[in-house]
GROMACS .gro file of C-alpha atoms in nm:
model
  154
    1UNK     CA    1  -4.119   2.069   0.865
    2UNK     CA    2  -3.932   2.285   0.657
    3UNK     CA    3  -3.805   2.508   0.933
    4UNK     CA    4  -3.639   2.187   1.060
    5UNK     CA    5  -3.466   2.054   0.725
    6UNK     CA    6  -3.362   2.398   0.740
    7UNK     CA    7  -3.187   2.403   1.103
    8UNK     CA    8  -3.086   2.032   0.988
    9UNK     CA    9  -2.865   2.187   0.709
   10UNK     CA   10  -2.768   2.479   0.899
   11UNK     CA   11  -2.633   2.236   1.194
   12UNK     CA   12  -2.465   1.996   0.887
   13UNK     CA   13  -2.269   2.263   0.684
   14UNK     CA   14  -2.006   2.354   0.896
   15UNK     CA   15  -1.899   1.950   0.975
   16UNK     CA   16  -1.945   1.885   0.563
   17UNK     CA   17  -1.753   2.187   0.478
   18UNK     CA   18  -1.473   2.047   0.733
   19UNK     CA   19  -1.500   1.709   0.596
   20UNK     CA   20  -1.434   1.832   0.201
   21UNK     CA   21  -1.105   2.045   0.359
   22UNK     CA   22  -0.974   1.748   0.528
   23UNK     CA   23  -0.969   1.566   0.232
   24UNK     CA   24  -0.863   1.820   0.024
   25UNK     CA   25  -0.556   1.889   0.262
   26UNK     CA   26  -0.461   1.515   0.301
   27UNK     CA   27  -0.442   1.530  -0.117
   28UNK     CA   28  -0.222   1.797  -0.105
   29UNK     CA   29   0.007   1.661   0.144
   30UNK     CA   30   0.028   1.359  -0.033
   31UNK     CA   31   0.057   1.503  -0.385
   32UNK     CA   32   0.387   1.717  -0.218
   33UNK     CA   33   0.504   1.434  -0.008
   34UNK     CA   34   0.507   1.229  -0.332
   35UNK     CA   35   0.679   1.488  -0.503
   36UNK     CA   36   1.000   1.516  -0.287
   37UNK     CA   37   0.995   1.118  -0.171
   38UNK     CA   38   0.923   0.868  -0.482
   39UNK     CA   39   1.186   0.734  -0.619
   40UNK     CA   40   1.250   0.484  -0.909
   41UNK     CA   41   1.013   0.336  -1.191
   42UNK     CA   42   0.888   0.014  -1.264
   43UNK     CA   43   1.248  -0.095  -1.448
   44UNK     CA   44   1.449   0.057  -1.113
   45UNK     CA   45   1.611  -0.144  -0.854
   46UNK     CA   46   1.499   0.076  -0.610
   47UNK     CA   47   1.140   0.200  -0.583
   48UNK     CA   48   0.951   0.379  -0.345
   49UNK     CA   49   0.621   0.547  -0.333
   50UNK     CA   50   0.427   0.792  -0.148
   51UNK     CA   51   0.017   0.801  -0.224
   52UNK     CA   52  -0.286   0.936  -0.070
   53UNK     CA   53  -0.630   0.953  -0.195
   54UNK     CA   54  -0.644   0.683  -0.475
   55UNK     CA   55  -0.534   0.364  -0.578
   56UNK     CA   56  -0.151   0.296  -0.763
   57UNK     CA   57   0.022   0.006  -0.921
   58UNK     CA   58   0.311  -0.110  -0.998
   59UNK     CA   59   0.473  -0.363  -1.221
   60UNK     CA   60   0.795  -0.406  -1.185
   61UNK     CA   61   1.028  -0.550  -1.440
   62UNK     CA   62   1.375  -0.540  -1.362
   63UNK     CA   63   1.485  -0.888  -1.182
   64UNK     CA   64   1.758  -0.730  -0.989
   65UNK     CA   65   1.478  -0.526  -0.780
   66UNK     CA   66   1.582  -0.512  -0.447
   67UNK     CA   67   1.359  -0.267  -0.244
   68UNK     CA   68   0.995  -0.179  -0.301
   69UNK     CA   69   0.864   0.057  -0.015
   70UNK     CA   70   0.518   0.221   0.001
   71UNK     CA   71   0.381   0.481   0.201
   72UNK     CA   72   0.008   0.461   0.198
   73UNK     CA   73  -0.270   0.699   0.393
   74UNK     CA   74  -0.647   0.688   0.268
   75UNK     CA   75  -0.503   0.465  -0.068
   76UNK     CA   76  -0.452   0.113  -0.185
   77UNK     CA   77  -0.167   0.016  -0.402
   78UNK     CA   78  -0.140  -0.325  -0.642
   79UNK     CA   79   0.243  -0.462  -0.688
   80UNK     CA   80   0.208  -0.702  -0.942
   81UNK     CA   81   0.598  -0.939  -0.987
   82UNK     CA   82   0.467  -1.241  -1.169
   83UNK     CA   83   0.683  -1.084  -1.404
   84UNK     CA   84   0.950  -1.158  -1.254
   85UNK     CA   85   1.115  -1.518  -1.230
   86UNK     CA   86   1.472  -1.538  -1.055
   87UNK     CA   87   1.522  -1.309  -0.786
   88UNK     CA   88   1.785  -1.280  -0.514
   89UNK     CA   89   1.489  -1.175  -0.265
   90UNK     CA   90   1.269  -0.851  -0.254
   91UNK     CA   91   1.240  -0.662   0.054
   92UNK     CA   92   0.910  -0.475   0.064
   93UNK     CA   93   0.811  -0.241   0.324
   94UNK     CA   94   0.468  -0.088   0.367
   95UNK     CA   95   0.326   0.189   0.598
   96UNK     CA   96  -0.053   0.225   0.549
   97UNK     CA   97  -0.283   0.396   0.729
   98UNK     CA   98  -0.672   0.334   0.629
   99UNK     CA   99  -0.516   0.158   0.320
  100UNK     CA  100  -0.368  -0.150   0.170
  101UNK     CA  101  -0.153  -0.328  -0.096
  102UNK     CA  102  -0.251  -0.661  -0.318
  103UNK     CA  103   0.071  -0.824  -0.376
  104UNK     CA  104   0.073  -1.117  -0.676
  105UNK     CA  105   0.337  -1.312  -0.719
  106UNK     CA  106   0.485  -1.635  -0.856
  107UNK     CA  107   0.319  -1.925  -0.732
  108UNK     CA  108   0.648  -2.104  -0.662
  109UNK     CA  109   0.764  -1.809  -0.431
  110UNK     CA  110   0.881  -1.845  -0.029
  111UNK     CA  111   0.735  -1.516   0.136
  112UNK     CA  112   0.806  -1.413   0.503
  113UNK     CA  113   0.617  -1.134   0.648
  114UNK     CA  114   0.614  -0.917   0.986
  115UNK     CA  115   0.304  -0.753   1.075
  116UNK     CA  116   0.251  -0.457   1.321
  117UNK     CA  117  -0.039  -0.250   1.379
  118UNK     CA  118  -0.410  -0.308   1.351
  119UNK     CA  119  -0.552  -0.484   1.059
  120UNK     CA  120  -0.377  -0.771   0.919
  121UNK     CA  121  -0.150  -0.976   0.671
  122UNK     CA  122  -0.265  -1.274   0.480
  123UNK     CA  123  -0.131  -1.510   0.183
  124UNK     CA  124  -0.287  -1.793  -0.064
  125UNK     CA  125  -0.344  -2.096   0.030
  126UNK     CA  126  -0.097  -2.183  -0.267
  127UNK     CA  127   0.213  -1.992  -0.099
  128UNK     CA  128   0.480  -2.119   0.080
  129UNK     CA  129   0.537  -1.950   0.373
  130UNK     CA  130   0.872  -1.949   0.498
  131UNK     CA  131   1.021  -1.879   0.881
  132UNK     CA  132   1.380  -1.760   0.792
  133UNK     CA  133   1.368  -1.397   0.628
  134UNK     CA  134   1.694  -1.514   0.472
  135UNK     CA  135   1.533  -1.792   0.223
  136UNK     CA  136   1.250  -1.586   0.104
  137UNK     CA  137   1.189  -1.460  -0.243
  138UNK     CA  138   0.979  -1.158  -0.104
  139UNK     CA  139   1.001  -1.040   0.225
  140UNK     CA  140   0.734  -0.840   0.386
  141UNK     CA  141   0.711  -0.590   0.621
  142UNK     CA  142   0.431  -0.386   0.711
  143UNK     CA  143   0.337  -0.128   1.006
  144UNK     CA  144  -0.079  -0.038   0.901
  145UNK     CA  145  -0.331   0.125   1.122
  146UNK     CA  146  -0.685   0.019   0.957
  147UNK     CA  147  -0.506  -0.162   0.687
  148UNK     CA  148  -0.318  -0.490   0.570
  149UNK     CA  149  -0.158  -0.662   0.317
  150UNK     CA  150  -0.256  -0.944   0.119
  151UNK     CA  151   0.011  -1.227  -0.078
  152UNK     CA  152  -0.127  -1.418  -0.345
  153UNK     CA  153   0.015  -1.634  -0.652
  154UNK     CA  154  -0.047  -1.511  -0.977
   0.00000   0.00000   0.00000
């Protein structure tokens, strides 16, 4: 019995030890990617981020924010913009891969998404959904491979 725990282990080691370097190498990669890519803070105009490995969120409070874009692999993010009230639209762009975003926002919002990829998109019950990107408060667009994106009000 022992002999075969042992062979067990033996056979196991090399695919765990390969496992733990993936992962560290994806966290590196992200943590450099981040470093030359993210722009903006949470009072910018302008923000993008780059994550792996972890969860991020952002709150942002300037109401003449324009562009949010994420870049996601292995990580969820949490854009929270019941903050803001007037806005002349926000265009928000995420690329996930094995990851996602929670998006809250006003209940009285119009949001218009595009979806492509495998996994999904979906909103509240409680949000208008509109058809012309033109007329939306937030406008969504999202390329995900295991991931997706979900709208609700806040």
């Amino acid at each position: 019995m022992a002999v075969r725990i042992l062979r067990t282990a033996r056979r196991l080691l090399p695919w765990l030890a390969g496992w733990l370097a993936f992962q560290g190498v994806v966290a590196v990669a992200g943590r450099v990617l981040a470093a030359r890519f993210d722009e903006g803070d949470d009072s910018s105009t302008e923000i993008r981020r780059v994550f792996t490995m972890g969860g991020l969120q952002l709150t942002p409070t300037n109401p003449e924010v324009s562009r949010i874009e994420m870049d996601l692999g292995m990580a969820g993010g949490e854009i929270d913009l019941t903050g803001l009230k007037e806005t002349n639209g926000i265009d928000l762009t995420v690329r996930a891969v094995m990851g996602g975003v929670a998006v809250k926002v006003p209940p009285d919002w119009r949001v218009w998404s595009q979806f492509r990829g495998v996994g999904g998109i979906g909103t509240d019950g409680g949000l208008t959904r509109c058809h012309d990107e033109h007329n939306a408060d937030l406008r969504v667009r999202a390329l995900a491979v295991f991931g997706g994106i979900g709208v609700e009000a806040g």
